[in-house]
Structure formats: C-alpha cells, structure tokens
Amino acid sequence: MANTFGHLFRITTWGESHGGGVGVVVDGCPPRLPLTEADIQPDLDRRRPGQSKIVSPRKESDTVQILSGTFEGKTLGTPISMWVRNEDARPEAYSEMAAKFRPSHADYTYQAKFGIRAWPGGGRTSARETVGRVAAGAIAKKILRRHYGVEVLAYVRQVQRIVATVDPEKVKAKDIESNIVRCPDPAAAQRMIRLIEKTRRAGDTVGGIVEGIARGVPPGWGEPVFDRLEADLAKAMLSLPASKGFDIGSGFDGILLTGNQHNDPFRAKAGKVYTTSNRSGGIQGGISNGQTIYFRVAFKPVATVMHEQDTVDINFKNTTLKARGRHDPCVLPRAVPVVEAMTALVLMDHALRHQAQCGQAISTPQTTSGIR
Amino acid sequence: MANTFGHLFRITTWGESHGGGVGVVVDGCPPRLPLTEADIQPDLDRRRPGQSKIVSPRKESDTVQILSGTFEGKTLGTPISMWVRNEDARPEAYSEMAAKFRPSHADYTYQAKFGIRAWPGGGRTSARETVGRVAAGAIAKKILRRHYGVEVLAYVRQVQRIVATVDPEKVKAKDIESNIVRCPDPAAAQRMIRLIEKTRRAGDTVGGIVEGIARGVPPGWGEPVFDRLEADLAKAMLSLPASKGFDIGSGFDGILLTGNQHNDPFRAKAGKVYTTSNRSGGIQGGISNGQTIYFRVAFKPVATVMHEQDTVDINFKNTTLKARGRHDPCVLPRAVPVVEAMTALVLMDHALRHQAQCGQAISTPQTTSGIR
Amino acid sequence: MANTFGHLFRITTWGESHGGGVGVVVDGCPPRLPLTEADIQPDLDRRRPGQSKIVSPRKESDTVQILSGTFEGKTLGTPISMWVRNEDARPEAYSEMAAKFRPSHADYTYQAKFGIRAWPGGGRTSARETVGRVAAGAIAKKILRRHYGVEVLAYVRQVQRIVATVDPEKVKAKDIESNIVRCPDPAAAQRMIRLIEKTRRAGDTVGGIVEGIARGVPPGWGEPVFDRLEADLAKAMLSLPASKGFDIGSGFDGILLTGNQHNDPFRAKAGKVYTTSNRSGGIQGGISNGQTIYFRVAFKPVATVMHEQDTVDINFKNTTLKARGRHDPCVLPRAVPVVEAMTALVLMDHALRHQAQCGQAISTPQTTSGIR
Amino acid sequence: MANTFGHLFRITTWGESHGGGVGVVVDGCPPRLPLTEADIQPDLDRRRPGQSKIVSPRKESDTVQILSGTFEGKTLGTPISMWVRNEDARPEAYSEMAAKFRPSHADYTYQAKFGIRAWPGGGRTSARETVGRVAAGAIAKKILRRHYGVEVLAYVRQVQRIVATVDPEKVKAKDIESNIVRCPDPAAAQRMIRLIEKTRRAGDTVGGIVEGIARGVPPGWGEPVFDRLEADLAKAMLSLPASKGFDIGSGFDGILLTGNQHNDPFRAKAGKVYTTSNRSGGIQGGISNGQTIYFRVAFKPVATVMHEQDTVDINFKNTTLKARGRHDPCVLPRAVPVVEAMTALVLMDHALRHQAQCGQAISTPQTTSGIR
C-alpha cells in the first residue's frame, strides 16, 4: 500500500529521480469524463523545475503521456496510466552521494530499511515522485469542478517570517498565479521572492507554509472515526516531501481560546445552515459542514544546502559533505500544485465514498430535519 | 474502512455513547503473546471519566472483557474481540440535542451525511469511541515493549498558554502519572490544574497540546511515499476527537530556520549512526532513523460549554442552546492514553510491514554500508 | 485482512467455537434501513445446530444481539456490532484433540502456523465462525431485496450421487424450506434425507453440492479484471469450511461444448437486452448482464467420522484417533443459509462499488447505445 | 481496487488491447533481488500470440521494459513499473464491434456499466491485460524459487474430452514445454493439438482444464476464515478471462466419497508430518500443510467463433455477427503461464503475510508440538 493512495479513487505512483521516468496509475475514475493530456499538463508545468528563477534549474519538460484508460477523448472507467520521461538526469552530480548520506535527507533511512538505494538524485525519495500525484490530482480537480462545483486552491501563506494576508473565502487562482512564488498577497510575494533569491545566493534554503482550501464542498463528505476528512488530509499532506506539520481551521492557534470563544455558532437562512465563524475549518466530526475547508502545511527548509556539513559515509566513518547538483532554495512555489493535487484526491475519494454508502441504497426519508 | 485502522495490525471499533457498549476487534496480532484483561484495564482506567476532579464526572467503570482471540492466557493469532458495557447512560440529559444541533459538534454533519443520528451523548461522535482504540493500543504497546524494546509515551505539553518544560529523551511514565493533568513538569502541572478548575467553574473549556514520543524505534520502520511513518501518525492524531493539528520534530517552528541551521548532522560511534540534533523528529523520508520520535497534537477547547449559544434546530430555525450533561472542561488529561494508543498502533503496524517486506524473503546482503 | 471481507460493505468476524461467543462487525451499511434482531434471527435459525435430525445435536439457541449501529430501529450508517453467546460448549468432548491432530481438519495447520491453537471444538476453525457471516448476510439480503429487487437463494443440489432437478429461474424460498435437507426437489430430498440418516448411523459422512442463485441483478454490477463478480463469489465460497470447488454457469461441464454451441445469443425485446441461453451464468467479463446468476459449490464429506483413523500426536508420534463430540453427518443443509449470506455480501459490496464509480459523478450521457 | 491484486505483494495492471500498451506496477517486492528484463521475458514469450500454429497469429513481440524499481540490476523495494508496447493493433478488424455486441463477450456488460467502451480488440476486456500479470508473476516465481524453494507449475490437463495423465508430484517444467499445447502427457498432447487444429479449421473453438501446482510450500502459509489460501487461489483463477470453475484437491469429484474414504491420514517420519493421501490438495482450513498444492481451472471455449451468430446492436435491434480478427481456437496453451503467474502472486503474498504476523514479533516458544 505504500505507493497507493485512496480507497475508491486510487492512485499508484512509481519512478525514481534518475530512472526511466515517473508515472501514476489512476483507478476508480468515473467513466465518460472528457480527458486529454491538455487537462493534465498545466498543473505539471506549475510543478516542474526550471519554471522561474527561484526554483531548481533542472531542465525537465515533464511532458505527460496518457497510455490507457481513455478512448476517443473520454475516460473509460478503467485505469488511467500516465507517465513523464526523465530527461535531464545527471547522475554524475550525485556521485558523492553514492558513498555518503546527505544530512536530513532519506539516504540513510532508505539504506537502513532496504539495504540498497538508488543514490542518483535521491531515487524514489526525490520530490520528482510528486509528478504522478499532480497528474492524478488534475483529473480529480476537473471532476470536482465540473460535477460537484468544488474549487480546490493552494497558495504560499508564509516564507520564513514573511506572512501573507489572504482571505480563503475570496482568493482566486489568477491571484495565486500572478507571481512566481504563488502568493496572492502581492506585497508579501515580492518580499518572499527577494528573500528566496538572497537565500539562494547564500547557498542556503528557507521553508514556510502553504495553505490549502476547498470551496463548495457540500455538507456530508467525510467519515466518522478513522477516515475523517481532516485525518485523510493530514495524511496526504504529511506524505509530501519536506512537510513537517498540518493544522486545520483554528489549528494550533485555536488552543489559546476558550470553548465559548472558539465555537462556531450555527445560523439558518433560506433553508440552508451555515456558521457565523469558521474556526472548524469546514469540517466537524470528520465530515464537511458546507463551509470553506482551509488548512496549513508546514514545509521545512530544503535539506540540500551548499555548505559543508558533518555526516557519515556508508562505512560509518565520520566525514563532511558539500552538496552539488541543481536544487530548490525554497520548495514552496512548486509545492502549491502538489498540495492542490493531494487535496483534490482526498476530496474526490470521499465524494465517491459518500455516494457509495449514502447515495442510493436507501430511499431518501422524510426526516424531521429536512436536510435530505 | 471508516471504522478500521491499520494495514496488518488492524483494529475495527464500534459502538455509540449510549448504546449497548463500545468495543474493538483487533486482527493481525502475533500469536503466543501472554494477554489478559489485566494488560488492558490500566490504560482504560487512565482514559475513563470520573478519574479525577478535572474530568467529566460520568460514572463508567469501563471494565474490559476479552471475548475471543486468546486461549489459556495467550493470543491465538485470531481476532481479539474486546468490549466495555455502557453503564451510566443518561439520555435524558441530552433530550434537547434531539431537536437542536450543538455548535462545533458533529450533530449537524452526521445528520447531513446520514439523515439520522443517535443524539444521546452524541452517539458515535462521542469520544467514548476511543475506548476501543485504547484497549487495542494496550496490546500494541505490550508487544512493542517486550519484543522490540520500543517505549511509547505521551503527556500534556501545553494547556492554553501554560507551556511545560519536558525533555523527550528523558521523561518517564511515572512522572507523567504523578499528577492528574498528566504533565511531567510539576510546576506547570499545578498551574494547569488550577486553570482547568477555574475554567470549569466558569462553565467554559480550554484546549492545549499533547506531545507523543516513541523511544527505541530501530532505523527502517516506515514506508516511502504515501504511508510515511509521520503521515500515518498525522492521520492517527487527526482522527481523534477535538484534534486540530499535528507537527513532528521541528514542526511549524522549523520554518523560521534556514536549511543550514535546520539539518541534523550525522555522526557515527561504535558502528552506529546517530544525529547530533533531532529536528527531524526521528523520521527522515518517512522512515525511522533510530532517534527519538516526537510530535505534537493540538486539541481545541471542548465544544460543550455551559453558556447559551446561537444555533439552529432540526427544522432549520434559529434558536439557542445551553449545554447540560457531564462534560470535560479540558480533554487533554484523558487524551494522553489515547495518543499513546494511536502511536503504538501506527508503530506496531509498521513493524509488521517492515518485517513482511524486508524481513526474510531476500537473504541479508553484503552491502557496502554494513547497515544490515 | 484475514478476518475482514468486502471493500465497501465490510464485515469482520470474530470468535472461537468454545470461547465467549462469536460475532461480527458490519461497516459501510447504508443508513436509515429498518433493522432489528427479528431481521437476523430467522437466518441464524436456519444455520444453527439442533434444528433437525440430520444435523449436529449441539444445543445452541444462537440468539443474536445487536450492540451498536442502530437507533430507534434504524441503521445509523455506523458499525453494526452483533454477537451470539456460546451456550453448549463441552470442551471435555475434545480433550483428545489437545494431544492429537484430527485428519483433514485444520488442527495441524493452525499449530504449524501459529504455534498455538484453541483445541476445544476446533476454535476458530469451527464452522461456528459462520454465525457472523449469516448475521451480516441477513442485512445484505434485506437491502438487496428492498432497494434493488434482488433475490438471493441457495439450495442443496446434490448429496453424494443423488442429484436434484431444479430450475434456477423458478425455484422459491418456500420450496427450499419445505424439507430439512433444503432441496427444492421433494423426491430427491427424501432420498437425500434417507442417505444422510443411514450415513450417520454408520458413523460416516457425505458431501455434495449447494447451488446459489441471484435473480434480478441489474446489468453493470461487478468490476473488470481482478474483482470480477464471479471472482469475488469464488473467493467467498472457497472461504467456507469444507468447500472444495466452485463453478459458474456452464462451469466444468461447459468444456465439453464448442464455442459455437456454448455462446449465449443476445436478443432485444421492448428496449431490453437478454440472452436466449444462460451458459454465462449471468456474468460476462466479470460484470452482471441482467440474467440470473447461478453457481455451484462443492462441499467435501465432513472430516469428523466415528471410525478409528491414523494420525499423529503433537509430539509427532504415530497414533490413531476416533472422533467423539456432536457433529454433522452432512454439512449441506446448514451450508445453505451461509451460501446465501456470502452471495448477498458480495452483491451488496458490488452494488455500492457500482454506484460509487458509475453513480453520480459524471452526468448520464447521450450514448448511442441507449443503455444508460 | 478492481485493478489491484494482493495485500502485501500487490500488482496493479493497466492497458487496453489497442491503446498505447499494457503494463503493471508491482509494489511490495522485497529489496535486493537480482532482476532484469531477462527474468521476465521468457514467461511473456510463453504467453504471447503468434508463438505456434494453434494460437492467435497476432504479431506482438511483447518485449517488456522495466521503468522503475531496480538499480544496478537489483530491486530497490520501491514500485517496479513494467510495460509492453502494443504493436500489431488493427482496429479496423473490429469495426463491426463498434456497433454490435459480441455474444458471450463483455461488450454489452461494459457498455451497461460504464456507458462507454473501447471496442477495438475488446479494450480492457481483452486477455491482453494478462501481460501485466505474467510479468509480475515472473518476479514472484523467482522469489519463491530462490528464497523459499517453492516451485510453481501449470499445464493443460484436458482439452474438451481429451484428458491427460499427469502426476502432480513428478511433472517437470521441461515436459510441459516439450510441446506447443503445454500438456506433459505426450500422447494426449498430440491428440489435443490435432483437435485444436481441426476445430480452428471449422471456425470453432474448444475449452478445457488447466491444472496448477505448487510444490515445496512449507506448512503455515494461508489465513483463517476469508483469506484462505484456496479462497485467494479461487479468486485469482476466476479473475482470468474465460475461466468458469475452480476446484482444489479432490474437488467436485470428492463429493462421491464418504468422509471415512476422503480423509487424509497423518503420519510422521523423522520429525516431519505428512499425509498418506492428498485429497486436501495441500491445504487444510485455509493453510498449507506441506503437501503439494494442486487445483484445476475450467476454461470455456473461446467466445469468438467464425460462424454467424444472433446478437443485438448498440441501438438494441436484433442482428447477426460473424467474427473477424485474429483469435485463439483454444485459450489453454497461452493460459498456462497466466495460471502459473497468478498462483505465484497468491503464494508470494501469503509468504509475506505469514512472516509479518508469525515471523519475528513473538519469540519462538517451546511448544509441546515441536512444530516451531
């Protein structure tokens, strides 16, 4: 299961940084959805290296090819296999990694687990693996938008100490894409870009926070107990390379309030229920309540720095390592489409799960609540 | 899957707050483990209401009964079914909930999803569901301790603005249990207790942070990509009632550092690799690196407050609600054993997964690394 | 997963023959289904020992209790926990089994796998485990009947060499229940009963064939490739104690025909497609085609015979064993409700899977076929 | 899950008959296994069309390419992605299928389920999908052979009424491969070949029985209750195109015996337990007992015949259809490597499951049985 995500809308990713390529198989996609590579490529372009001056200069066109699961431009309901060929692999840049473990990377742990590792580019541990997630997420986003009216977005909320001001209820995709750091607060964006450039020049890296949102999710998606919507989102986000934290709604800040201050009062208008505040982050008891879902993901500063650092070699001798290769000074601008993809995959899975159990089997009752 | 957790060491919980009882089925437990109710009850006693003056006064002995899966005091390798009978159910205290949705509870979302809900005590949304998790977790903790030398602990790290000083490398179970708030910093513990008592008298509630740790986890547990150890921990923690956030290692605070400051240098001593700092929180690339695993879980202030609040009734008319019933002014002291249980379940599952794939199939190689 | 069956409509069974009881947790049941013990008990009564002169005389009322998942007589959408207490356990009848392995039972293999076994009554290997399946299956049968118009039946088709004449299109539940062997061909039924009684008196046992059918399944249930409807039925049936074979439609007999003889021609009438023969058994390419599903399950003669047999003891010394205890001379009459239950569970799971992927996400197209 | 098989050693297949290609992702493979395309290709060559005069003349080299999961000739423990490009697609041969449903094929049911289908070559319903299974199975076979000493074989046991004489204990791979029908009984093989050739000339098709065996499986593989070894084998076999039945050990024939005749007596020699007959087929209570596993799979005659047959078109009008295209007169010779592959995949999965639960967690006890 390690490389498969989702229960009904399932993806299985494969590929190493410097192998033949990276790809994904999407299983459980509803049939008859119009789908071509043109639906996928834009999100891959947002993720790919070389897109701007503040990301890794590795040259990958990341051109996606759909190998199965569509016919005459529509999905068949069968597995959609997609892949991207690796183009600009330069294993020689990593030859020192064959003999040494990079600090705060996964070289040592993979070696400890498997007794073998593909050291060029970090192999499977490379963030290049997220190509498959983004390709699959583009399909989920399309279905969510077309068939459920759900909009999924993410943006950079914070880089180191620079915090943007953003209203999750109003932020638009074009505001996010209006600058290379993908922060919809233009002033903060410029400061972030300057910080990243300065950091890169210093051979160092910075981290920050990506905020993800979903607007238009109807009440009722999610599951009690283990597969709560926020639990699946948390897993999705902590499965991303370099992520260290997740919180939803009021999150870690909410603990400073009392219950009386924190609760979201319900009100009704025109037969619809809403809350007058949204500290719950759009989810209550694991199930969406119809309000905007929003959450934060903390990304650590990239581990590859151009400074000499203490480490050990594969014979367990103390040594030092100074990174070479082409790397990101800050992972956040490229993490934005990945956070969107994972959010869409979680929501799509829960949309299908909801209609499986609560969709048609039992005819709609005359409940006292009038909800259904 | 909603009510099942784990891939190889799997638990399925069942039960409503005011139904016949709550229980769990544990599947995949290794055979021949000595096991009786005496191994389970102590953790249930740490979770149960009525244990101290700062928790809910509901009177439940929470006496566990093992119905299957053991023979002559040892596990059989077959499913272990355990349950606890509900004793002190007082549905009349919740009668107003039949007609109104409690703010920031799951009444509305369950009704929206299922078109029906067990309103007494919140039914399945009640934290009483965690009885099954704690019972199952006690088994996982026992195996981890006896057979892998892994110690799992949790404690209250923060209540509202009161932050305890704790060293994850040294904290002991008896220090945690030395006071009713389960905070191993005695001075902070006393302040927390006073705050909770004062809050209760005000009819209000407070939240905070529980920190979970695991010491002695060998390098190599965890999986690449989706089922990273931290991803499964994040899901486990966000599946808990009232939890709003999770971070591991440096977490949200780590974003203030640069990569050069943040990285954990490797060193070797006597053929073993360790890191001289532990901002990674014991996990790198989803896989344990042999250092102590530590993470934080944010719990919001309990939603049930004794103040009148705006809400809607089941006919979608605006109204107000003032809670009655027996509730916790702060969920943290009782959340401690639940966090331990979920941590142990995640680790146990990954221990079995590791030995499945990397255990015996391929004979140990002569790797250059000497790790295996 | 060993003790869990199903992907969306999931059951987890637990319990040993002579432990506290046997039970099941049903997860994924649609909400708002009227459900009480009265819906479950009749099928358990058809399965229980002591019901007639041709089955085991063990005295078990097998009275089911629903512990969770319903409220005011309706399902909540949360896990339904049900159990039956063991009443007439007589472990002393099995004391010889503590030291010897019964031939063609699972005593030896459980010991080899787990290094421990609950020898009284065979523990988890006992067919008593099927109580949970039948209880869960009764729920599935009710939903299938009420909400999809699907009727699931099974009956004894053959006992040793006595073959009944039955028309799967017309057979009725009351014909099946009209005699104690559950064979809807009255003449064959009488011969079967006499054979079973004669065999019992000889201290021996007989096997035979149960045929299962499902009428009214709409076209489209089932999945391509691995989770074909017939593949899931095959797994369900081969998971039953004492079953040794499964075939569907023309099955093993179909290999005597040529393709030209074997194919089922399609015809259309009044906008509906049907086949003029049904050698496919209602399933083509893993997916239902709207015709009656029918299949056969072979059950070996019960392994417990009252003759002295060669075996080995737990110290691997050759010895002999002559069974005592209360046993069935023929498992088939009691297997009928179990085959029905498993059939219903498979169909219910696929009904939910179908509506998840093909239900609502993509709006119905104007296909040239007019099918949808 | 429809396109994924296995719990720990998992494969996900993708691809349509006339799309870009067909492939598979293998997840959970142990690391450090020497593996190149040369390990895979021989089994694909046994499966491919055009290999002899009695199979389909479609020209496909079926050259496999490994895209990920290996490094310097060894498995990494990460997903192994493999694919085969479609070469000799001639959709024009199927143009009539765009408008008509082929009898006893899955055209109608796919259309009914998905509202769309890839009609060229049957799309996903084509047996070409089994390429991925065979490629994955080759890996499983290699591990089973090298690391567990388990040999998996299959052969044609029966074509229509021609039944071969084969001893499952002694049959060798080279005997199976000594003729184009893959029947190790030379005399029967020649009669089978003549029958298939004659049938092809008549534009018709024949079916038969493939027998699968596994020798050297240690006692203890398999699971109680639902995931019995024979249940997973049954599912695996009934998931194959054209299969209609499965039985194990004495199977359907065993019902003619009494229990006293049918049981397999245990004997011990030199500290090892064996049975003096093997009607159980090497599995008791779902778990291997150390004897040879053998089972039969019934394959119907191929549905594509060169005769005019009644059918309906996609507008539900009655019509007739006479097949064109390149097809097999008998699927059995090419089914042999597929049955081997699925057998190996089931066993490999259970090998890993066994070592997960019963491998290392609990130290080996001093049982009275001496088994462990």
PDB file of C-alpha atoms in Angstrom, chain C residues 265-351:
ATOM      1  CA  PRO C 265     -27.021 -15.264 -28.244  1.00  0.00           C
ATOM      2  CA  PHE C 266     -28.287 -11.780 -27.444  1.00  0.00           C
ATOM      3  CA  ARG C 267     -31.816 -10.700 -28.316  1.00  0.00           C
ATOM      4  CA  ALA C 268     -33.680  -7.496 -27.616  1.00  0.00           C
ATOM      5  CA  LYS C 269     -37.297  -7.016 -26.686  1.00  0.00           C
ATOM      6  CA  ALA C 270     -39.041  -3.832 -25.664  1.00  0.00           C
ATOM      7  CA  GLY C 271     -35.772  -1.971 -25.286  1.00  0.00           C
ATOM      8  CA  LYS C 272     -34.234  -4.597 -23.066  1.00  0.00           C
ATOM      9  CA  VAL C 273     -31.406  -6.949 -23.934  1.00  0.00           C
ATOM     10  CA  TYR C 274     -31.432 -10.579 -22.828  1.00  0.00           C
ATOM     11  CA  THR C 275     -29.742 -13.824 -23.797  1.00  0.00           C
ATOM     12  CA  THR C 276     -31.644 -16.828 -25.141  1.00  0.00           C
ATOM     13  CA  SER C 277     -29.455 -19.230 -23.180  1.00  0.00           C
ATOM     14  CA  ASN C 278     -27.518 -18.593 -19.981  1.00  0.00           C
ATOM     15  CA  ARG C 279     -24.319 -20.601 -20.031  1.00  0.00           C
ATOM     16  CA  SER C 280     -22.552 -17.460 -18.847  1.00  0.00           C
ATOM     17  CA  GLY C 281     -24.390 -17.750 -15.541  1.00  0.00           C
ATOM     18  CA  GLY C 282     -25.490 -14.120 -15.586  1.00  0.00           C
ATOM     19  CA  ILE C 283     -21.976 -12.664 -15.664  1.00  0.00           C
ATOM     20  CA  GLN C 284     -19.866 -11.683 -18.685  1.00  0.00           C
ATOM     21  CA  GLY C 285     -16.365 -10.268 -18.329  1.00  0.00           C
ATOM     22  CA  GLY C 286     -16.849 -10.013 -14.587  1.00  0.00           C
ATOM     23  CA  ILE C 287     -19.985  -7.870 -14.832  1.00  0.00           C
ATOM     24  CA  SER C 288     -23.629  -8.875 -14.460  1.00  0.00           C
ATOM     25  CA  ASN C 289     -25.644  -8.953 -17.673  1.00  0.00           C
ATOM     26  CA  GLY C 290     -29.117  -8.950 -16.153  1.00  0.00           C
ATOM     27  CA  GLN C 291     -29.723 -12.696 -16.420  1.00  0.00           C
ATOM     28  CA  THR C 292     -29.989 -14.969 -13.390  1.00  0.00           C
ATOM     29  CA  ILE C 293     -26.673 -15.610 -11.676  1.00  0.00           C
ATOM     30  CA  TYR C 294     -26.189 -19.245 -10.690  1.00  0.00           C
ATOM     31  CA  PHE C 295     -23.210 -21.191  -9.471  1.00  0.00           C
ATOM     32  CA  ARG C 296     -22.311 -24.426  -7.690  1.00  0.00           C
ATOM     33  CA  VAL C 297     -20.248 -25.011  -4.560  1.00  0.00           C
ATOM     34  CA  ALA C 298     -18.764 -28.433  -3.798  1.00  0.00           C
ATOM     35  CA  PHE C 299     -18.621 -29.444  -0.139  1.00  0.00           C
ATOM     36  CA  LYS C 300     -16.498 -32.421   0.846  1.00  0.00           C
ATOM     37  CA  PRO C 301     -17.805 -35.006   3.291  1.00  0.00           C
ATOM     38  CA  VAL C 302     -17.362 -33.762   6.870  1.00  0.00           C
ATOM     39  CA  ALA C 303     -13.953 -34.786   8.198  1.00  0.00           C
ATOM     40  CA  THR C 304     -15.198 -35.882  11.611  1.00  0.00           C
ATOM     41  CA  VAL C 305     -16.111 -39.573  11.344  1.00  0.00           C
ATOM     42  CA  MET C 306     -16.743 -42.097  14.134  1.00  0.00           C
ATOM     43  CA  HIS C 307     -14.128 -44.511  12.804  1.00  0.00           C
ATOM     44  CA  GLU C 308     -10.632 -45.024  14.079  1.00  0.00           C
ATOM     45  CA  GLN C 309      -8.166 -43.242  11.806  1.00  0.00           C
ATOM     46  CA  ASP C 310      -4.410 -42.958  11.512  1.00  0.00           C
ATOM     47  CA  THR C 311      -2.958 -39.677  12.689  1.00  0.00           C
ATOM     48  CA  VAL C 312      -0.077 -38.169  14.654  1.00  0.00           C
ATOM     49  CA  ASP C 313       0.034 -36.585  18.067  1.00  0.00           C
ATOM     50  CA  ILE C 314       1.526 -33.224  18.961  1.00  0.00           C
ATOM     51  CA  ASN C 315       4.857 -34.861  19.654  1.00  0.00           C
ATOM     52  CA  PHE C 316       4.849 -36.224  16.119  1.00  0.00           C
ATOM     53  CA  LYS C 317       4.325 -39.808  17.123  1.00  0.00           C
ATOM     54  CA  ASN C 318       2.056 -42.005  15.047  1.00  0.00           C
ATOM     55  CA  THR C 319      -1.223 -42.834  16.718  1.00  0.00           C
ATOM     56  CA  THR C 320      -4.926 -43.279  15.973  1.00  0.00           C
ATOM     57  CA  LEU C 321      -7.981 -41.183  16.713  1.00  0.00           C
ATOM     58  CA  LYS C 322     -11.677 -41.941  16.859  1.00  0.00           C
ATOM     59  CA  ALA C 323     -13.852 -38.868  16.983  1.00  0.00           C
ATOM     60  CA  ARG C 324     -16.349 -38.103  19.695  1.00  0.00           C
ATOM     61  CA  GLY C 325     -18.435 -34.979  20.097  1.00  0.00           C
ATOM     62  CA  ARG C 326     -21.560 -33.814  18.306  1.00  0.00           C
ATOM     63  CA  HIS C 327     -21.129 -33.440  14.588  1.00  0.00           C
ATOM     64  CA  ASP C 328     -22.963 -33.129  11.305  1.00  0.00           C
ATOM     65  CA  PRO C 329     -23.155 -36.202   9.084  1.00  0.00           C
ATOM     66  CA  CYS C 330     -23.627 -33.794   6.170  1.00  0.00           C
ATOM     67  CA  VAL C 331     -22.881 -30.095   6.196  1.00  0.00           C
ATOM     68  CA  LEU C 332     -25.125 -29.141   3.311  1.00  0.00           C
ATOM     69  CA  PRO C 333     -28.474 -28.330   4.941  1.00  0.00           C
ATOM     70  CA  ARG C 334     -26.774 -25.854   7.259  1.00  0.00           C
ATOM     71  CA  ALA C 335     -24.496 -24.548   4.495  1.00  0.00           C
ATOM     72  CA  VAL C 336     -27.475 -23.254   2.501  1.00  0.00           C
ATOM     73  CA  PRO C 337     -28.014 -20.057   4.545  1.00  0.00           C
ATOM     74  CA  VAL C 338     -24.259 -19.497   4.640  1.00  0.00           C
ATOM     75  CA  VAL C 339     -24.005 -19.643   0.842  1.00  0.00           C
ATOM     76  CA  GLU C 340     -26.919 -17.210   0.638  1.00  0.00           C
ATOM     77  CA  ALA C 341     -25.219 -14.888   3.106  1.00  0.00           C
ATOM     78  CA  MET C 342     -21.907 -14.824   1.258  1.00  0.00           C
ATOM     79  CA  THR C 343     -23.675 -14.302  -2.068  1.00  0.00           C
ATOM     80  CA  ALA C 344     -25.596 -11.366  -0.634  1.00  0.00           C
ATOM     81  CA  LEU C 345     -22.446  -9.852   0.858  1.00  0.00           C
ATOM     82  CA  VAL C 346     -20.624  -9.996  -2.470  1.00  0.00           C
ATOM     83  CA  LEU C 347     -23.549  -8.473  -4.348  1.00  0.00           C
ATOM     84  CA  MET C 348     -24.135  -5.759  -1.768  1.00  0.00           C
ATOM     85  CA  ASP C 349     -20.483  -4.771  -1.909  1.00  0.00           C
ATOM     86  CA  HIS C 350     -20.583  -4.559  -5.687  1.00  0.00           C
ATOM     87  CA  ALA C 351     -23.835  -2.620  -5.637  1.00  0.00           C
TER      88      ALA C 351
END
